[in-house]
CSV table of C-alpha atoms (C1' of nucleotides) in Angstrom, one decimal:
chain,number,residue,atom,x,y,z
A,19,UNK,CA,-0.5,9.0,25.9
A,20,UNK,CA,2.1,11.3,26.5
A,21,UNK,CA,3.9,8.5,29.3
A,22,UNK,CA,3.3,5.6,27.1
A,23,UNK,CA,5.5,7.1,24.5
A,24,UNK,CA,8.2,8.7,26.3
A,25,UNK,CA,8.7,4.9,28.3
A,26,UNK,CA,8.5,3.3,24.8
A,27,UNK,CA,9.6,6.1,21.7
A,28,UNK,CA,12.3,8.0,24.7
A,29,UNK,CA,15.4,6.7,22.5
A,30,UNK,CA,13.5,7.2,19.5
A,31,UNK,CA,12.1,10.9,19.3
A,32,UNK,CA,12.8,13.5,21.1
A,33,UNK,CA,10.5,15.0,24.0
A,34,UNK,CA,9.2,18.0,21.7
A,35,UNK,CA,8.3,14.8,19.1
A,36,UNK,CA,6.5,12.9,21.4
A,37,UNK,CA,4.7,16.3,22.4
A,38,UNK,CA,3.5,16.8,19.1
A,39,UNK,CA,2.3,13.5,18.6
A,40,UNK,CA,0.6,13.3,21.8
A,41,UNK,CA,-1.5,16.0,20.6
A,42,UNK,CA,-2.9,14.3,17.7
A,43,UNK,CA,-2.1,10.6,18.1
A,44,UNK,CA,-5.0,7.8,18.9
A,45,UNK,CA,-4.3,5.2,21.5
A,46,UNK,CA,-5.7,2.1,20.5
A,47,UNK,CA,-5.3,-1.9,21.6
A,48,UNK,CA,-5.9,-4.5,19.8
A,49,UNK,CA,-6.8,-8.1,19.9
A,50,UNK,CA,-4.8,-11.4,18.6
A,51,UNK,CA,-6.3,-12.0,14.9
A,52,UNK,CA,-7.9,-8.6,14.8
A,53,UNK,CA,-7.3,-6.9,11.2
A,54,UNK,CA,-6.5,-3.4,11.2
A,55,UNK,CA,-6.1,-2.8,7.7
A,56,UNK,CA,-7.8,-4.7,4.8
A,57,UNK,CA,-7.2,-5.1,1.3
A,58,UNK,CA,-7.2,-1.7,-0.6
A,59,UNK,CA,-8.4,0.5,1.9
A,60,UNK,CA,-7.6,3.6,2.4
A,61,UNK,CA,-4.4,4.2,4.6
A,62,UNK,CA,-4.8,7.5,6.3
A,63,UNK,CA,-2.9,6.9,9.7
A,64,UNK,CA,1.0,5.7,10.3
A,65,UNK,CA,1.0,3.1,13.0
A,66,UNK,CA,3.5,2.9,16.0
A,67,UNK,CA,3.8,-0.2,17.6
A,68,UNK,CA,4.1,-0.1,21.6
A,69,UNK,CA,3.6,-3.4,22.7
A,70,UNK,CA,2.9,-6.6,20.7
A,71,UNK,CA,3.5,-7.4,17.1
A,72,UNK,CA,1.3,-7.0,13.9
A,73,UNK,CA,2.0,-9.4,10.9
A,74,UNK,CA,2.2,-7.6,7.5
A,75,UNK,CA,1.0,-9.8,4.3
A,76,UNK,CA,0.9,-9.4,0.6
A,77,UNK,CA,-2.5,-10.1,-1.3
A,78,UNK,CA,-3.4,-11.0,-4.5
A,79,UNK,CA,-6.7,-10.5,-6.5
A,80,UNK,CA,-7.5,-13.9,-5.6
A,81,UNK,CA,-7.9,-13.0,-1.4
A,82,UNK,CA,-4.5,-15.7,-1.4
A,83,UNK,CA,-2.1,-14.5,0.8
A,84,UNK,CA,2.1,-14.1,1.5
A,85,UNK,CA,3.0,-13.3,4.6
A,86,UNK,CA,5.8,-10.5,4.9
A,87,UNK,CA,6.7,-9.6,7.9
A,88,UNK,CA,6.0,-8.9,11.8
A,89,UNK,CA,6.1,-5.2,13.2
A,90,UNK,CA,7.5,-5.2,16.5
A,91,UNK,CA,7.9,-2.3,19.5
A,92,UNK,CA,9.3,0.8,18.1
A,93,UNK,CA,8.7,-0.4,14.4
A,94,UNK,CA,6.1,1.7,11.8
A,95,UNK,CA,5.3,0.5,8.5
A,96,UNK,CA,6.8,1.7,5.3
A,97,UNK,CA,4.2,0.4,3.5
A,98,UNK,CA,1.7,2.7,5.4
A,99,UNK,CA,3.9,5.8,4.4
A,100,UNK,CA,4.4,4.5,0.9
A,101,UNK,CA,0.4,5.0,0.9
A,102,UNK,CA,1.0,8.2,2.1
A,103,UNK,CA,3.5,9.8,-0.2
A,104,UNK,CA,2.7,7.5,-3.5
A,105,UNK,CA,-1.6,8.1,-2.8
A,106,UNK,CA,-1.7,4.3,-4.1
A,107,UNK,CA,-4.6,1.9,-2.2
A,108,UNK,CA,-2.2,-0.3,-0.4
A,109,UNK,CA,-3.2,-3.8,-1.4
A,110,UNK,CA,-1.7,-5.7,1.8
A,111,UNK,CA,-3.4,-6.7,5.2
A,112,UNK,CA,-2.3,-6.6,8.5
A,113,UNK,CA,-3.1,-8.6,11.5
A,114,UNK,CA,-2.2,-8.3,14.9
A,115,UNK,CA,-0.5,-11.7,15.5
A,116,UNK,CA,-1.1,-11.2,19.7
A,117,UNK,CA,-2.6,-8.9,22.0
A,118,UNK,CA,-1.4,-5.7,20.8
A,119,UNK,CA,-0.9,-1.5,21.7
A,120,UNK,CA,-0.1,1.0,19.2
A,121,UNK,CA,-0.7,4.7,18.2
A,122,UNK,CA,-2.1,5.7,15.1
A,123,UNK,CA,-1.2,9.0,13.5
A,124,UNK,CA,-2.7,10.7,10.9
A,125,UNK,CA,-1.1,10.5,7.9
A,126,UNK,CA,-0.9,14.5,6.8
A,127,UNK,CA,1.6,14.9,9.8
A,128,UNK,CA,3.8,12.2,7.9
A,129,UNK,CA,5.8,15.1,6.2
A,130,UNK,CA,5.7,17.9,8.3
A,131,UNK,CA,7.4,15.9,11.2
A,132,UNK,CA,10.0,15.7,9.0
A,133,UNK,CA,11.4,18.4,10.5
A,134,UNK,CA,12.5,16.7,13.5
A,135,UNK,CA,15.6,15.0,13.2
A,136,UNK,CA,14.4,12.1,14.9
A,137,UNK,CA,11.4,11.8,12.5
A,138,UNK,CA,13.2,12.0,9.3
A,139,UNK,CA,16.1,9.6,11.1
A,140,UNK,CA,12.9,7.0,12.0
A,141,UNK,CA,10.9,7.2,8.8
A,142,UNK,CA,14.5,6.3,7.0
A,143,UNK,CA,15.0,3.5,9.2
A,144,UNK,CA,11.9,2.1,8.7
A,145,UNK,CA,12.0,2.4,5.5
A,146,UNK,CA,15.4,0.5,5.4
A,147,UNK,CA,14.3,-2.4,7.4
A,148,UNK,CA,11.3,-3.0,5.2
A,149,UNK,CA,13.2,-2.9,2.2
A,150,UNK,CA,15.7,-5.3,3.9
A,151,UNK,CA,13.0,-8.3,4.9
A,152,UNK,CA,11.2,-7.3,1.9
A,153,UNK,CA,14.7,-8.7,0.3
A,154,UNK,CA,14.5,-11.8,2.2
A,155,UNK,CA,11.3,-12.4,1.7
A,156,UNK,CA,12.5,-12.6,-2.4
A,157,UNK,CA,15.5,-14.7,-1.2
A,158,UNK,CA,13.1,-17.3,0.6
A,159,UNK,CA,10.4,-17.5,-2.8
A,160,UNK,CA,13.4,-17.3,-5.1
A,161,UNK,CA,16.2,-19.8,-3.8
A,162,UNK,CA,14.8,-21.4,-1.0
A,163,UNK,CA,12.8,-25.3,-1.3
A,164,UNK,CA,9.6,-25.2,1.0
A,165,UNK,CA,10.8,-26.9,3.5
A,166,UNK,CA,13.5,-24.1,4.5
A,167,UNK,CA,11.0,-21.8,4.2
A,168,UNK,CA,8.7,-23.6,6.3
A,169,UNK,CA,11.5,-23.9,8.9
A,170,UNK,CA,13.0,-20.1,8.6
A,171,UNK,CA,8.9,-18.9,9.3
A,172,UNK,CA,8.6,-20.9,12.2
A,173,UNK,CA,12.0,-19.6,13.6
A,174,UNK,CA,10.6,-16.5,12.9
A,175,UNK,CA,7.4,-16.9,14.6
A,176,UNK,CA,9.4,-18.5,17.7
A,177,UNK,CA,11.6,-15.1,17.7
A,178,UNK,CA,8.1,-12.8,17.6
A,179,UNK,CA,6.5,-15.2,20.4
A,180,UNK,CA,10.0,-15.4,22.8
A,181,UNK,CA,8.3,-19.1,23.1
A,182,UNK,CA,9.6,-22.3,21.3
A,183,UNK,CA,6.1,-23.7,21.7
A,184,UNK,CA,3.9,-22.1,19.0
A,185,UNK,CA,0.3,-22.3,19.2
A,186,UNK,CA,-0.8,-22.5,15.6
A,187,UNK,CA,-2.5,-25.2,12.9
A,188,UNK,CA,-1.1,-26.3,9.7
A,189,UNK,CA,-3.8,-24.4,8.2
A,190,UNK,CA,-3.2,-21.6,9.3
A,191,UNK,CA,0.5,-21.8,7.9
A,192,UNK,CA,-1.0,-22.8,4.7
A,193,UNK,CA,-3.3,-19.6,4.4
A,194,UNK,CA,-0.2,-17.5,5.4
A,195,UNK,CA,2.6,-19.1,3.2
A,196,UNK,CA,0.1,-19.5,0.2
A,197,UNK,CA,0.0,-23.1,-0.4
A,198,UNK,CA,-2.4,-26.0,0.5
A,199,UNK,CA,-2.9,-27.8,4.4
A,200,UNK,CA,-1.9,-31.2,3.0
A,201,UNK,CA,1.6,-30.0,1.4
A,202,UNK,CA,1.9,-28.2,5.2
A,203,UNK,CA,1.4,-31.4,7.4
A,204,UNK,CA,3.9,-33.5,4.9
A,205,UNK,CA,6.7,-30.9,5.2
A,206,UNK,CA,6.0,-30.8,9.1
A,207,UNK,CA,6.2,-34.7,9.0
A,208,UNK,CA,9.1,-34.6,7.2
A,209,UNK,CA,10.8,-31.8,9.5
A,210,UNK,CA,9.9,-33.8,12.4
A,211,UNK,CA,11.6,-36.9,10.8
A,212,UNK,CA,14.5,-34.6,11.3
A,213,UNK,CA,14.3,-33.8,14.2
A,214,UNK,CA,14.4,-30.2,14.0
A,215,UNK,CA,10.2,-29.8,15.2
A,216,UNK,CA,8.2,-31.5,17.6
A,217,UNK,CA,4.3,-32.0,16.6
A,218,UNK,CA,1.4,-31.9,19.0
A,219,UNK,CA,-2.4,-31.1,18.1
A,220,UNK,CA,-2.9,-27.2,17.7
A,221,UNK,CA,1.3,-26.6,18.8
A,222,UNK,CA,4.3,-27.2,17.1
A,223,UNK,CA,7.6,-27.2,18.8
A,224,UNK,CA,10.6,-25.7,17.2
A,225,UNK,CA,13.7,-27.1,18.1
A,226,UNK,CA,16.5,-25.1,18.0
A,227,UNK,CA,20.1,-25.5,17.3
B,28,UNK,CA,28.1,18.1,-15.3
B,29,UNK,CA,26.4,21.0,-14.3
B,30,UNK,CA,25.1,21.1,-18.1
B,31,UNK,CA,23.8,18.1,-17.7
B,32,UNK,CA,21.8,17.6,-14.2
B,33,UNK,CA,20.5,21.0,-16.0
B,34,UNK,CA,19.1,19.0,-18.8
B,35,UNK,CA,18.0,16.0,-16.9
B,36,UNK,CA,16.9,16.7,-13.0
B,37,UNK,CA,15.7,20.3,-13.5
B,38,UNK,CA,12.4,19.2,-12.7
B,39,UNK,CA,13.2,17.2,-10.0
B,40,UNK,CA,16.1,19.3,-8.0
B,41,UNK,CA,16.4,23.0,-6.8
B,42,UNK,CA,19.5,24.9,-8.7
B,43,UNK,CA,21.4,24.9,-5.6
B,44,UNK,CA,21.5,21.2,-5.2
B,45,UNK,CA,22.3,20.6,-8.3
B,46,UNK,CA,25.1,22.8,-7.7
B,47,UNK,CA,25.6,21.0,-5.2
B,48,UNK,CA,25.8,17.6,-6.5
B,49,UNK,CA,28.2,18.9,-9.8
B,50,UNK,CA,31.0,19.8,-7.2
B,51,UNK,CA,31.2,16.4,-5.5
B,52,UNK,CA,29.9,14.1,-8.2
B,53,UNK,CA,31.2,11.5,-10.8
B,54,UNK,CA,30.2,11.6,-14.0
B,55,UNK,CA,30.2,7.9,-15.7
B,56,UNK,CA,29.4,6.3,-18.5
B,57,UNK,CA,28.9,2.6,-18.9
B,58,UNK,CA,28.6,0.0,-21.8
B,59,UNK,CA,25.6,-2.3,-21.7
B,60,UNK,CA,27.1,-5.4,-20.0
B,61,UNK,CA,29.4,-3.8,-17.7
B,62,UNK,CA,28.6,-4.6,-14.0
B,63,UNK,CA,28.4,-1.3,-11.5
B,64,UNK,CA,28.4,-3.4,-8.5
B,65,UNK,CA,29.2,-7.4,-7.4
B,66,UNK,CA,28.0,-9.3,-4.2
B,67,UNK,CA,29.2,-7.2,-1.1
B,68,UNK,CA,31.0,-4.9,-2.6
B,69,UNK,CA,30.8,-1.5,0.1
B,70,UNK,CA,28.3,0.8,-0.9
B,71,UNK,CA,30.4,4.2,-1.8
B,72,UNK,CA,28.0,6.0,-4.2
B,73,UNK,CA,24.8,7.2,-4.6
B,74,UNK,CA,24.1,6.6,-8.5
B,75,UNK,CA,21.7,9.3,-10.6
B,76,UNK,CA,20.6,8.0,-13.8
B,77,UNK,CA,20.9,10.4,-16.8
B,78,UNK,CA,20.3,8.1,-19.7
B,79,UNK,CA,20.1,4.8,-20.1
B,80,UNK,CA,18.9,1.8,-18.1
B,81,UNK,CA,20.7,-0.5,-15.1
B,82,UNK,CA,19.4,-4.1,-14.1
B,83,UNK,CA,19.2,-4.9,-10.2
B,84,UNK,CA,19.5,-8.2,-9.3
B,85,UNK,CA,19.4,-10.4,-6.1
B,86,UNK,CA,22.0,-12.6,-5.2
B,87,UNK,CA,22.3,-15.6,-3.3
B,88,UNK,CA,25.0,-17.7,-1.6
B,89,UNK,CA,25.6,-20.1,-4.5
B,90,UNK,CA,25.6,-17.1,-7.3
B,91,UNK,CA,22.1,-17.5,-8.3
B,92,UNK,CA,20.6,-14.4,-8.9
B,93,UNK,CA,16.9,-13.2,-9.3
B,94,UNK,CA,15.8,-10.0,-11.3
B,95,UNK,CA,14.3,-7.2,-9.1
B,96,UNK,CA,13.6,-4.4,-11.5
B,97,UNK,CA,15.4,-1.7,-14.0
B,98,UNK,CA,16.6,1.8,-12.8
B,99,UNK,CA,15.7,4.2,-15.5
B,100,UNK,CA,16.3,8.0,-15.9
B,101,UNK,CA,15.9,10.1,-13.2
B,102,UNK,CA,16.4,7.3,-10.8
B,103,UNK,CA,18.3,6.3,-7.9
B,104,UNK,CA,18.8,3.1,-6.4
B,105,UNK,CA,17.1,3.0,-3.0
B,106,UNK,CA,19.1,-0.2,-2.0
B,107,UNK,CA,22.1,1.6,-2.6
B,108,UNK,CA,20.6,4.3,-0.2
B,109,UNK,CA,20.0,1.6,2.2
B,110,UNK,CA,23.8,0.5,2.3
B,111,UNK,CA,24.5,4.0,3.1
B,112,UNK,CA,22.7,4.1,6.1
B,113,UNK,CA,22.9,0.8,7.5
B,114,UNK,CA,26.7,0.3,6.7
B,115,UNK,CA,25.7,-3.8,5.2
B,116,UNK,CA,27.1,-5.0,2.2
B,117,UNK,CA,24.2,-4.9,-0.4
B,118,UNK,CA,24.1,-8.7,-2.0
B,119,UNK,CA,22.3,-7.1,-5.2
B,120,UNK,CA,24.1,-6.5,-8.7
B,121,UNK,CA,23.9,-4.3,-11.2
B,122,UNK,CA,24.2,-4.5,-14.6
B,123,UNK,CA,23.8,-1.6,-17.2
B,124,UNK,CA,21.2,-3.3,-19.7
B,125,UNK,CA,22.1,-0.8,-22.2
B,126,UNK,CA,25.0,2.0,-22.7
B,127,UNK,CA,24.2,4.3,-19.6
B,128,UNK,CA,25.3,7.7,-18.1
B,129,UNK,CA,25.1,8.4,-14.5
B,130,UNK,CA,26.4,10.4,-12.3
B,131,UNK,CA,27.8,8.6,-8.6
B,132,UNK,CA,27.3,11.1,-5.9
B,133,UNK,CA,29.9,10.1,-2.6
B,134,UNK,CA,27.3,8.2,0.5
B,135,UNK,CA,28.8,10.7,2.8
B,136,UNK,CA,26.4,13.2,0.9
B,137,UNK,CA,23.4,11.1,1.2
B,138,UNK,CA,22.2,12.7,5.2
B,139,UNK,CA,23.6,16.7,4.3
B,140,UNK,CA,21.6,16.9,1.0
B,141,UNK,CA,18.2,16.3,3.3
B,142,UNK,CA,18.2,20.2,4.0
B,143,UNK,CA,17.4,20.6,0.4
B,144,UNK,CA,13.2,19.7,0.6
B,145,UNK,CA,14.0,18.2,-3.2
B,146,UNK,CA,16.5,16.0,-2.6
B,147,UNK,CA,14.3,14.2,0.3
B,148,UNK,CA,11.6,14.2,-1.5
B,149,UNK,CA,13.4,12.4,-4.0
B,150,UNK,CA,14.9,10.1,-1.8
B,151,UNK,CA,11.9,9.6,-0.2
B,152,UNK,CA,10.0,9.0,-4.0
B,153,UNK,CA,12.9,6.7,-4.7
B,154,UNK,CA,12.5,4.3,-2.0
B,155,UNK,CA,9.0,4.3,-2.1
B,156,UNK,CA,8.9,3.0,-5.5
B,157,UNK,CA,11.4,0.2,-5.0
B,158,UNK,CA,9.3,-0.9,-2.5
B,159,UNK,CA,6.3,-0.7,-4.9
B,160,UNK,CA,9.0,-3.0,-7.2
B,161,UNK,CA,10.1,-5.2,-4.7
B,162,UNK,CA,6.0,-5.9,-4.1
B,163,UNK,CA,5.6,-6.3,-7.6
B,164,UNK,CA,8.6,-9.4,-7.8
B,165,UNK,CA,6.7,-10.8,-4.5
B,166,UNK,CA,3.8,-11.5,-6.5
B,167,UNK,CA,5.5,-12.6,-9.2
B,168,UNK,CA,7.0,-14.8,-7.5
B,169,UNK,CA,4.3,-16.0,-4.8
B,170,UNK,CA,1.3,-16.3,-7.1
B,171,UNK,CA,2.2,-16.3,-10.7
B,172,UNK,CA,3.2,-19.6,-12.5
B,173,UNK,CA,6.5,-19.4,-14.3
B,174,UNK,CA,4.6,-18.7,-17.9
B,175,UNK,CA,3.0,-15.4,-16.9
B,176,UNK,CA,6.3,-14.8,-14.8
B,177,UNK,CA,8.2,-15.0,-18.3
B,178,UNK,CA,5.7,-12.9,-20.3
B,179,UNK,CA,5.9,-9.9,-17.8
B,180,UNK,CA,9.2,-10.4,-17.6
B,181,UNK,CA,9.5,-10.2,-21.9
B,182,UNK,CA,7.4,-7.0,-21.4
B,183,UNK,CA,9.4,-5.1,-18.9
B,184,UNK,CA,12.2,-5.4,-21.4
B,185,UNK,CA,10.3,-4.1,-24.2
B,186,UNK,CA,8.9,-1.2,-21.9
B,187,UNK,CA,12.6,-0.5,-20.9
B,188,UNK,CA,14.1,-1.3,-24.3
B,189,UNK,CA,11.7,0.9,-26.2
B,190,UNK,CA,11.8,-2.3,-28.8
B,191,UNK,CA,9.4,-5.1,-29.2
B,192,UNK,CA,12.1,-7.3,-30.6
B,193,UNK,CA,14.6,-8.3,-28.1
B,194,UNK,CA,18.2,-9.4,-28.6
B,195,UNK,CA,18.6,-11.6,-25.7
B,196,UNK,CA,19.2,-15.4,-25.8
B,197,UNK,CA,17.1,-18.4,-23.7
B,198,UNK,CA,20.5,-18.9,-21.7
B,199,UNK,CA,20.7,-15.2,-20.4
B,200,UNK,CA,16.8,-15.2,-19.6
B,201,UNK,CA,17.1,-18.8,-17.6
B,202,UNK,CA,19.7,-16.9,-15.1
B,203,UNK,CA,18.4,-13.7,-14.5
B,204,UNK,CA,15.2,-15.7,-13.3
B,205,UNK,CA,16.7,-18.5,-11.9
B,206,UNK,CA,16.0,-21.4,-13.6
B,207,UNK,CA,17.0,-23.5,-16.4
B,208,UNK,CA,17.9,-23.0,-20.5
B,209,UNK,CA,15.2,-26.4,-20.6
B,210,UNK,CA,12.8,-24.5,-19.0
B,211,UNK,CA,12.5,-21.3,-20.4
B,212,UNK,CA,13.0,-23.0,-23.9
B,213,UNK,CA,10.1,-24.6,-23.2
B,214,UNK,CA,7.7,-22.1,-21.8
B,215,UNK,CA,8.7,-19.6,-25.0
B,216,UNK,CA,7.4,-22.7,-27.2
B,217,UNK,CA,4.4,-22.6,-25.5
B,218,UNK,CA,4.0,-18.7,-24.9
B,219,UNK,CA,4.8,-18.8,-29.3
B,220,UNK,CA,2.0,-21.5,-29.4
B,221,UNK,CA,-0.2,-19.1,-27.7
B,222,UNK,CA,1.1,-15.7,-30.1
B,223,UNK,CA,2.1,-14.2,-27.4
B,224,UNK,CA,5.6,-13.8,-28.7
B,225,UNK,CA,7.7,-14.7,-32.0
B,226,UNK,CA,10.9,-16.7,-31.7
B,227,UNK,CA,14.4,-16.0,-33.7
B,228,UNK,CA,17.6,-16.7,-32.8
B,229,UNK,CA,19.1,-15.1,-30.4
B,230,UNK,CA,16.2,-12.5,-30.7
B,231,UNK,CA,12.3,-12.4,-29.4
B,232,UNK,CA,9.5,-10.8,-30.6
B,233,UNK,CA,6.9,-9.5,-28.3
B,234,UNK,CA,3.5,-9.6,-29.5
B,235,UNK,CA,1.4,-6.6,-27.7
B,236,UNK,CA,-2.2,-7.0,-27.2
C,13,DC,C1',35.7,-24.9,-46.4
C,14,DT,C1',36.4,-26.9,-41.7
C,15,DG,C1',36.0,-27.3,-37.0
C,16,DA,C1',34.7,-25.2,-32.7
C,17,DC,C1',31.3,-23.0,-30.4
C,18,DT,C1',26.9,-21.1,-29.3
C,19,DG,C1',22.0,-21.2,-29.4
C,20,DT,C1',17.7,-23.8,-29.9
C,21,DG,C1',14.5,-27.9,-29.9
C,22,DT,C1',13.1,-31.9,-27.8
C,23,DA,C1',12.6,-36.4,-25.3
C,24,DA,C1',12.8,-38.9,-21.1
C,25,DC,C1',12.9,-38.8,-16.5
C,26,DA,C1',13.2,-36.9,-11.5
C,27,DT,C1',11.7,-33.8,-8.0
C,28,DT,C1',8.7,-30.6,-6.0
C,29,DT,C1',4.4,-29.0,-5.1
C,30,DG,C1',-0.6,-29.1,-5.5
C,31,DT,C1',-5.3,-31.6,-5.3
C,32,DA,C1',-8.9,-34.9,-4.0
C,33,DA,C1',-10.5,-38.2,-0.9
C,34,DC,C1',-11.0,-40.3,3.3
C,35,DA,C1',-9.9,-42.1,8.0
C,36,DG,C1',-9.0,-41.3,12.8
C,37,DT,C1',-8.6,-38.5,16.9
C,38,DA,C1',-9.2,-34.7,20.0
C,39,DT,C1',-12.2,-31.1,21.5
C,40,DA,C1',-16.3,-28.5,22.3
C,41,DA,C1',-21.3,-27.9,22.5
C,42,DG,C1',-25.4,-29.7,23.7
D,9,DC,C1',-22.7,-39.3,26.9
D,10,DT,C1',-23.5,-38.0,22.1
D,11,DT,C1',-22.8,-35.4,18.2
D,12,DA,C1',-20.7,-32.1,15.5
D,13,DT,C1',-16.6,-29.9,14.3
D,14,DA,C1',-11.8,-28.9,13.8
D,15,DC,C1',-7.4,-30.9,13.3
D,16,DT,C1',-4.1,-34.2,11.6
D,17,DG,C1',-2.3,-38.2,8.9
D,18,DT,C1',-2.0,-40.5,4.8
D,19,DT,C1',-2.7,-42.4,0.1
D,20,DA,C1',-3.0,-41.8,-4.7
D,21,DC,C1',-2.7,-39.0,-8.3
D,22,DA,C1',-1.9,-34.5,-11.2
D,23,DA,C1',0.6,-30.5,-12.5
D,24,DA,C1',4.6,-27.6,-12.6
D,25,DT,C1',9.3,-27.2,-12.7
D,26,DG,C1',14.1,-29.0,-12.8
D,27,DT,C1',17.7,-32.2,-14.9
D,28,DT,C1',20.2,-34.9,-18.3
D,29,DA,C1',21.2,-36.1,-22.7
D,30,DC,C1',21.5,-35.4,-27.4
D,31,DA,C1',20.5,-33.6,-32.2
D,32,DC,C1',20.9,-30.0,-35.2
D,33,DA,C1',21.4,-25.3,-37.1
D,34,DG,C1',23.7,-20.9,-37.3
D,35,DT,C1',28.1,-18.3,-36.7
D,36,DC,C1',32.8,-17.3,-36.4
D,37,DA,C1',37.9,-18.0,-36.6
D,38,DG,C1',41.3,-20.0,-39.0
DNA sequence: CTGACTGTGTAACATTTGTAACAGTATAAG
DNA sequence: CTTATACTGTTACAAATGTTACACAGTCAG
């Protein structure tokens, strides 16, 4: 585990770090659409993301769903060490959006990395760009009209992919964005009429600009 | 100052910090209405809250603006924190919702006072519970219909305002949650209707269960 | 007191989003 | 090939929210 973190964490942490967490880290890989976290349960190990990308949502008591954000290489999730500090049962679910790696560390070492510079210097970081697409995630329900929102998550899922050609259903958006399949295939109609997707059964192609 | 971080973070920071803080900070005071900080402007200061409370909103392009929560004593604006570090202009506001006092501690400040274990903790505590807040607008926003939006909304301000009859007009409420004076008119009607709330002019009764 | 202004109530209508129902088409399993 | 299932398109309608317009009541300055 040791090599897999100094070729991906090497710019991140320093060698002592990556020691450490060696030592008490777990290796694990996951598959596309496998959930690693559900609903209220208990977060007790701080994920860092190798290879692949998770997809972080919000959930209500109702099992709907908001999607958030992806994790990608070299990110963590605040929200995990939120759990950590703040003891709350972290009511959000994430779901490996490919064929992901990561390492899983257990919580308790949250604070006593600290120590490292690197650590403290990640954990900041992290914390920053979660509170920065939480922001946009407020921007997008607050000011934005479905369709732009629509648009702006498939960008996104184009970014995440590196592929213009997304393999997904309008379901599947539905569940994710919290509204109903119909209201998903009119907007796509309606961003095809614009030319700014391409439609095909079980892909969508994102145009871009 | 020294007096009063004394008075008000004794339980929160070690002596020597606040010692600390009293040689490089800015004590302020603030009348309810005034704004501590428009679109953009750069980051400078890390406020403290003494007394008081201070309104953060989000921004958009066209001067909309959506409520995110209240800083209260004792606390610190994580999104300030987050300028700091990654040197972008912060497109929130703040307004003081009441006569406040704070103390503005220089950014530069922010990364030296993380040798003293109570100031990161702090920092750390302070970030964690705007994320905690920025969840909380999520939902609000994702999965609550603009009635229940209103009510919570009319019951943060009585939590904050220690007061279950608020001075606050249908105008003011319409633009710190972005809609229209029609609209919120017309959900108070029916939230009255219910007795959930009493309506006067230019003042609101909140009914608590 | 008068006129200007602000705040509230309300009606009529437009737009956006959500829901129910159903048809047609591709795909997979047998 | 046949059948079942998943996916998409579309219509008609309902509900929620946004917009425009206007009436009227309280407040404040002169």
């Amino acid at each position: 585990m040791l090599e897999v973190l100094r070729e991906n964490f090497s710019h991140l942490f320093e060698e002592e770090l990556m020691v450490e967490i060696s030592k008490v880290g777990m290796h694990l890989k996951v598959n596309k659409g496998d959930t690693l976290m559900e609903l209220g349960s208990s977060v007790t190990h701080i994920p860092l993301l190798i290879d692949g990308a998770i997809k972080i949502f919000r959930l209500d008591d109702d099992y709907r769903e908001q999607i958030l954000y992806f994790l990608e290489r070299g990110d963590t999730c605040a929200l995990t060490l939120n759990g950590c500090l703040g003891k709350a049962q972290s009511e959000i679910k994430a779901v490996a959006e490919m064929d992901s790696e990561l390492i899983l560390v257990p919580a308790q070492y949250m604070e006593s990395f600290l120590k490292y510079h690197s650590w403290s210097r990640f954990v900041f970081e992290s914390f920053n760009n979660r509170l920065v697409e939480l922001l946009e995630v407020i921007d997008s329900l607050a000011f934005m009209k479905l369709d732009e929102r629509l648009y702006n998550y498939l960008r996104d899922k184009v970014l995440i992919n590196s592929n213009q050609l997304l393999e997904i259903t309008h379901n599947t958006i539905a569940q994710e964005m919290n509204t109903s399949r119909v209201v998903i295939s009119r907007v796509l109609k309606k961003l095809e009429l614009e030319h700014r997707i391409k439609l095909h059964r079980n892909k969508i192609e994102v145009i871009e600009i």
